[in-house]
Coordinates of C-alpha atoms and ligand atoms in Angstrom, one line a residue:
X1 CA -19.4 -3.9 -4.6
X2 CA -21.3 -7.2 -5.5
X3 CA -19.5 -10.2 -4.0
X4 CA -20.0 -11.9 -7.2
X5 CA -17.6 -9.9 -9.1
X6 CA -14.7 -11.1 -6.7
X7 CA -16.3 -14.8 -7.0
X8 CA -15.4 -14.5 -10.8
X9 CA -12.0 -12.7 -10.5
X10 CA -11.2 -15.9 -8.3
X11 CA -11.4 -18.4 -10.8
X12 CA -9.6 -16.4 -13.5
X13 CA -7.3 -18.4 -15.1
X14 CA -4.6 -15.4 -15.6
X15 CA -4.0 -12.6 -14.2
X16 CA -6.0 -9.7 -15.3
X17 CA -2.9 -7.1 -16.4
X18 CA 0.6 -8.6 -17.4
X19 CA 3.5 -7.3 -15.7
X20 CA 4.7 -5.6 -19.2
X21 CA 1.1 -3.7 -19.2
X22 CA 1.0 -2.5 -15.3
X23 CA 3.6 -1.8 -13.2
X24 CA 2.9 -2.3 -9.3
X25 CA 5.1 -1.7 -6.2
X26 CA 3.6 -2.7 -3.0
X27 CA 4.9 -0.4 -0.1
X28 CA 4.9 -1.9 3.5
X29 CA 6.5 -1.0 6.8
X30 CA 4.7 -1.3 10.0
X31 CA 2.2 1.2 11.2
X32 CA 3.1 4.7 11.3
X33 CA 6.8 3.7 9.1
X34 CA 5.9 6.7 6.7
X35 CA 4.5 5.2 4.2
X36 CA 1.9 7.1 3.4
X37 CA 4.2 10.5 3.5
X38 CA 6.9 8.6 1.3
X39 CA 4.0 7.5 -1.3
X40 CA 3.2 11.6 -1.8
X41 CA 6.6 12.6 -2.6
X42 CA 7.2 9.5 -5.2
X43 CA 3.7 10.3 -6.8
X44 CA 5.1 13.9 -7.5
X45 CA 8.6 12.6 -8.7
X46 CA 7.3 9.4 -10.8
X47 CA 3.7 9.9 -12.1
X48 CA 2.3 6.9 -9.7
X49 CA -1.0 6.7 -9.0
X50 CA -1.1 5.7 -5.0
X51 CA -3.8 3.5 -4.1
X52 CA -3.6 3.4 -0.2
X53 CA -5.8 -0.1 0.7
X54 CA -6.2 1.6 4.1
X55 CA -8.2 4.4 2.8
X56 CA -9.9 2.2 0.4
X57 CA -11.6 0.4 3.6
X58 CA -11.9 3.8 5.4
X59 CA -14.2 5.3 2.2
X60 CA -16.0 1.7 1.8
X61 CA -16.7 2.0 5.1
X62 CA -18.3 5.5 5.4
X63 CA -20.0 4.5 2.1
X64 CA -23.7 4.6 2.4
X65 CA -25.7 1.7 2.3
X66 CA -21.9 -0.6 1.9
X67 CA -22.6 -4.1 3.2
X68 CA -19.5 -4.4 4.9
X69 CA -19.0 -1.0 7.0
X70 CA -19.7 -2.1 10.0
X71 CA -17.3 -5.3 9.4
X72 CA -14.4 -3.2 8.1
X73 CA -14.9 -0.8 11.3
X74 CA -14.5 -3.6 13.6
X75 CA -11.4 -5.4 12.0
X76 CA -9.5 -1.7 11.5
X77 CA -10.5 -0.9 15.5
X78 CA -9.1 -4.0 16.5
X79 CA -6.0 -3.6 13.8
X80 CA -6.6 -7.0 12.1
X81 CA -7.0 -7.4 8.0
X82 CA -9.9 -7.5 6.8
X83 CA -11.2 -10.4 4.4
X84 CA -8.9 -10.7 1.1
X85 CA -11.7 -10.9 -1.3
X86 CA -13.8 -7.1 0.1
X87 CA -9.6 -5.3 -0.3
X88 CA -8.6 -7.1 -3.3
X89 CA -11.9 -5.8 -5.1
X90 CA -12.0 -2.4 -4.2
X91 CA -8.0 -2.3 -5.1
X92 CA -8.7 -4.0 -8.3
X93 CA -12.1 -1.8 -8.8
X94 CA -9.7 1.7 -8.1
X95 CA -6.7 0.2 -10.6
X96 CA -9.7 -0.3 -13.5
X97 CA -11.0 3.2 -12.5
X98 CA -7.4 5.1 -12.9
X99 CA -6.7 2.9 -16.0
X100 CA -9.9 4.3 -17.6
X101 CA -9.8 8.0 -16.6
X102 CA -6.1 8.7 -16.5
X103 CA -4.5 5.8 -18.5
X104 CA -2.0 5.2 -15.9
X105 CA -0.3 2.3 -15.8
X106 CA 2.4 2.3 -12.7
X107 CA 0.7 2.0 -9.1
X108 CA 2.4 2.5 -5.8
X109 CA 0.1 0.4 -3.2
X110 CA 0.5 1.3 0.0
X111 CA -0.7 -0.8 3.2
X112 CA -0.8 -3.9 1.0
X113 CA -0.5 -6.9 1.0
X114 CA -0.3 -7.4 4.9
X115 CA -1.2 -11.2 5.0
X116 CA 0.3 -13.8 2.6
X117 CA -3.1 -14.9 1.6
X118 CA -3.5 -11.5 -0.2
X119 CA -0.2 -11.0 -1.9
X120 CA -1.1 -14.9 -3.1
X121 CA -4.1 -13.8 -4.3
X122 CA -3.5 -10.6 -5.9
X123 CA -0.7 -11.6 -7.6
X124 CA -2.7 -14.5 -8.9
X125 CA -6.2 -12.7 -10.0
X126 CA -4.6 -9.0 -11.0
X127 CA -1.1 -8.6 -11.8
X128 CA 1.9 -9.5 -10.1
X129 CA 4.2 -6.9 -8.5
X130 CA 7.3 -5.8 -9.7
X131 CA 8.6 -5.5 -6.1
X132 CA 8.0 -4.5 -2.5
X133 CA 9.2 -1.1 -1.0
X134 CA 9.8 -1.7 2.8
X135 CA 10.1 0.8 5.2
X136 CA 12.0 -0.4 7.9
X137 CA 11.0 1.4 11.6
X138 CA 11.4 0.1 15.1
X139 CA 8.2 0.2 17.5
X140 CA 9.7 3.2 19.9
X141 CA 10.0 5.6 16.8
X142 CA 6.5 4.3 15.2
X143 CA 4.7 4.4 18.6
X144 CA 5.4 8.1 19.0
X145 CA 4.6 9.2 15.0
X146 CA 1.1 7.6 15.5
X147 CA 0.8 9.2 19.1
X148 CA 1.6 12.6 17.8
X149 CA -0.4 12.1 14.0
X150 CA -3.6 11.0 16.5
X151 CA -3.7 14.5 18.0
X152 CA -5.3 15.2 14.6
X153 CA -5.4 12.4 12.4
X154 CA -9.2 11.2 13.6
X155 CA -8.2 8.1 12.9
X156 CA -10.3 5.4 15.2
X157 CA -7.2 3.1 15.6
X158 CA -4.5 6.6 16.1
X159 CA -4.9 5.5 20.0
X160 CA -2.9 3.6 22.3
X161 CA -4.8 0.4 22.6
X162 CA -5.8 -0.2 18.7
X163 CA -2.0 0.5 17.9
X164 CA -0.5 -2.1 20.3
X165 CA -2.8 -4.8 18.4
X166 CA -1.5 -3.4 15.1
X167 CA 1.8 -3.6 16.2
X168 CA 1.1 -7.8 16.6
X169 CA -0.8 -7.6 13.8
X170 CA 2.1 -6.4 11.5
X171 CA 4.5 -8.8 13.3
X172 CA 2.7 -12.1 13.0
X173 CA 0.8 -11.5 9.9
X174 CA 2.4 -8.9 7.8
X175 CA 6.3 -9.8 8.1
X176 CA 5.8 -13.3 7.2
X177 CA 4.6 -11.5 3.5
X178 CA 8.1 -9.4 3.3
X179 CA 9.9 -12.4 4.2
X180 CA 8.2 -14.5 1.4
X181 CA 9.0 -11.3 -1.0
X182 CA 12.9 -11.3 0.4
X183 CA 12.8 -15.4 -0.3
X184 CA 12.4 -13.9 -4.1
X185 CA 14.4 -11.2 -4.1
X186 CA 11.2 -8.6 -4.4
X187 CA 11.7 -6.4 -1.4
X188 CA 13.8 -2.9 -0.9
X189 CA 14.3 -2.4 2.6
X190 CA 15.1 1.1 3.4
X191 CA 15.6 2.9 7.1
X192 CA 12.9 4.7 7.8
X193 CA 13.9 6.3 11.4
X194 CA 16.1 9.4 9.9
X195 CA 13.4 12.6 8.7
X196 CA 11.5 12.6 5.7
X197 CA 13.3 13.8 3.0
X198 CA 16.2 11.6 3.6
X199 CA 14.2 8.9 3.3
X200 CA 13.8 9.6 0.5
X201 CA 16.7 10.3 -1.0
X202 CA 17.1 6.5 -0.2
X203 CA 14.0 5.8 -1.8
X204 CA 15.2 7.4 -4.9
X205 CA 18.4 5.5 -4.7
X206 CA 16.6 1.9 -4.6
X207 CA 14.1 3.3 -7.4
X208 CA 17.4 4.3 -9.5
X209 CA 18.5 0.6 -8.8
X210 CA 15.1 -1.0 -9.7
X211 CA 14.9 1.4 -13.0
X212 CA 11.9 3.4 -12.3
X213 CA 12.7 6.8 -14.3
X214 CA 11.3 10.1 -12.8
X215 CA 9.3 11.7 -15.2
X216 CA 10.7 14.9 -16.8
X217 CA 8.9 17.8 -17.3
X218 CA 8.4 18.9 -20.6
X219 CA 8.5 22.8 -21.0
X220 CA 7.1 24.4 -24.0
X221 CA 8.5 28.1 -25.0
X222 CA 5.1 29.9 -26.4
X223 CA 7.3 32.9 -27.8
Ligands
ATP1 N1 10.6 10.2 8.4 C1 9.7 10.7 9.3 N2 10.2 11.4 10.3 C2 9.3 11.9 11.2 N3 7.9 11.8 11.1 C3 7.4 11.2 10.0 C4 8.3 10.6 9.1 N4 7.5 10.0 8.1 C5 6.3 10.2 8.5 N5 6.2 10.9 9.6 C6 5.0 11.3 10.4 O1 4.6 10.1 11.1 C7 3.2 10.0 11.0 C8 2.9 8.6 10.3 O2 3.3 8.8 8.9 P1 2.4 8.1 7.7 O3 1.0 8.4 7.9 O4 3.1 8.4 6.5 O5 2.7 6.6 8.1 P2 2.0 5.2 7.5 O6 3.1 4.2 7.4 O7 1.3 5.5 6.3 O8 1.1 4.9 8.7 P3 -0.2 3.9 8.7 O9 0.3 2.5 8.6 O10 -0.8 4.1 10.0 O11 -1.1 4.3 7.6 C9 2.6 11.2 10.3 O12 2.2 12.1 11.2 C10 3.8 11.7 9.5 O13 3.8 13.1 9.3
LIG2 O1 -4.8 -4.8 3.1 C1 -5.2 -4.2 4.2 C2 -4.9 -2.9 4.6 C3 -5.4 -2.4 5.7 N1 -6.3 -3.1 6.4 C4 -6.9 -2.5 7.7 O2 -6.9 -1.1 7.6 C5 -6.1 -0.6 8.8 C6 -5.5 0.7 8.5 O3 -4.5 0.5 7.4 P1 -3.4 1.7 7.2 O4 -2.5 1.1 6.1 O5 -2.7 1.9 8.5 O6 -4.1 2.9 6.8 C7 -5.2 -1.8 9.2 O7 -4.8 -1.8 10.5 C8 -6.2 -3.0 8.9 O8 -7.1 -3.1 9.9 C9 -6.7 -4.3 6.0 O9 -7.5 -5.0 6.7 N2 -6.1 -4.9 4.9
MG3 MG1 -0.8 5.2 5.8

């Protein structure tokens, strides 16, 4: 991922997609909210591709010979946000890639933005979002979902000490992004303490209000 290609992407004058071409809803909520579980059941319902950012840095990271593993190791470790310009690239870099193979145009990204310097940017350089999904948890229940998913999950910051700084993290850095979004009138706040599939049906409710269509099967008789 050659630092250059971001270099040029920051000076473009436009974004890359229009709005009318790619569709984009950013999904945030603090660590451990369910976003991630929430993403999988809207891909099935409405076609989105999900781009997770998180996993993004967690492959570019175990990529061999990637110049910035052992930077992206340390900032997820200590639950701080890595440098705009590495996630915005491999986001925009995974968008191309889906666009290409799949011709998909509606993207559910997850994890992102979590500082305001990001959602600037991105909106700026790629496309601008058509809203922001929040999942709205308090600490208690999110502490115990990331406890109980770190009995398995592997995950290097699924411990005690790593989730306490991504707790501060999401407070001082990532909030201030869902507030700017709420200044707007681009974020859907939905409860995310009752079990999954109710959740859901909430999410369905706001995507119903926002006029995302689920996509309907077609079924073909053969006889
Ligand atoms: N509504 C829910 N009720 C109970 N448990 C849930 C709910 N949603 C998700 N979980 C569980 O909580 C854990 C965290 O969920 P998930 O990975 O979806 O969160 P996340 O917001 O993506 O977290 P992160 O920010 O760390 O990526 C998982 O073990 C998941 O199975
Ligand atoms: O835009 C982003 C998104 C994530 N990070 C880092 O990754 C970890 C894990 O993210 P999850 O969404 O919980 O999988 C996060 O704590 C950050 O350290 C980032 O730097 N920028
Ligand atoms: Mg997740």
């Amino acid at each position: 991922m050659p630092a250059i290609e971001r270099l040029a992407a920051a000076t473009r004058s436009a974004p890359l997609w229009s709005k009318d071409d790619v569709t984009v809803i950013f999904v945030l909520g603090g660590p451990g909210a369910g976003k991630g579980t929430q993403c999988a059941k809207i891909v099935t319902d409405y076609g989105f591709k999900h781009l997770s950012a998180g996993d993004l840095l967690r492959e570019e990271q175990d990529r061999p010979g990637s110049e910035f593993g052992e930077m992206i190791k340390s900032y997820i470790k200590e639950g701080t946000i890595v440098p705009l310009e590495v996630t915005i690239q491999l986001l925009e870099n995974a968008m191309q890639a889906t666009r290409e193979k799949d011709n998909k145009s509606l993207f559910l990204i997850d994890g992102f933005p979590r500082k305001l310097d990001q959602a600037h940017a991105f909106e700026r350089t790629v496309v601008p979002s058509k809203f922001t999904l929040f999942f709205d948890c308090p600490e208690d229940v999110m502490l115990e979902r990331l406890l109980n998913r770190g009995k398995t999950s592997g995950r290097a910051d699924d411990n005690i000490e790593s989730i306490k700084k991504r707790f501060r993290t999401f407070v001082e850095t990532s909030m201030p992004v869902v507030n700017e979004f709420q200044t707007q009138d681009r974020v859907a706040k939905v409860d995310a303490t009752k079990g999954a599939d109710e959740v859901y049906e909430d999410v369905k409710k706001t995507f119903k209000e926002w006029d995302i269509k689920p996509i309907t099967l077609k079924f073909v008789q053969t006889q």
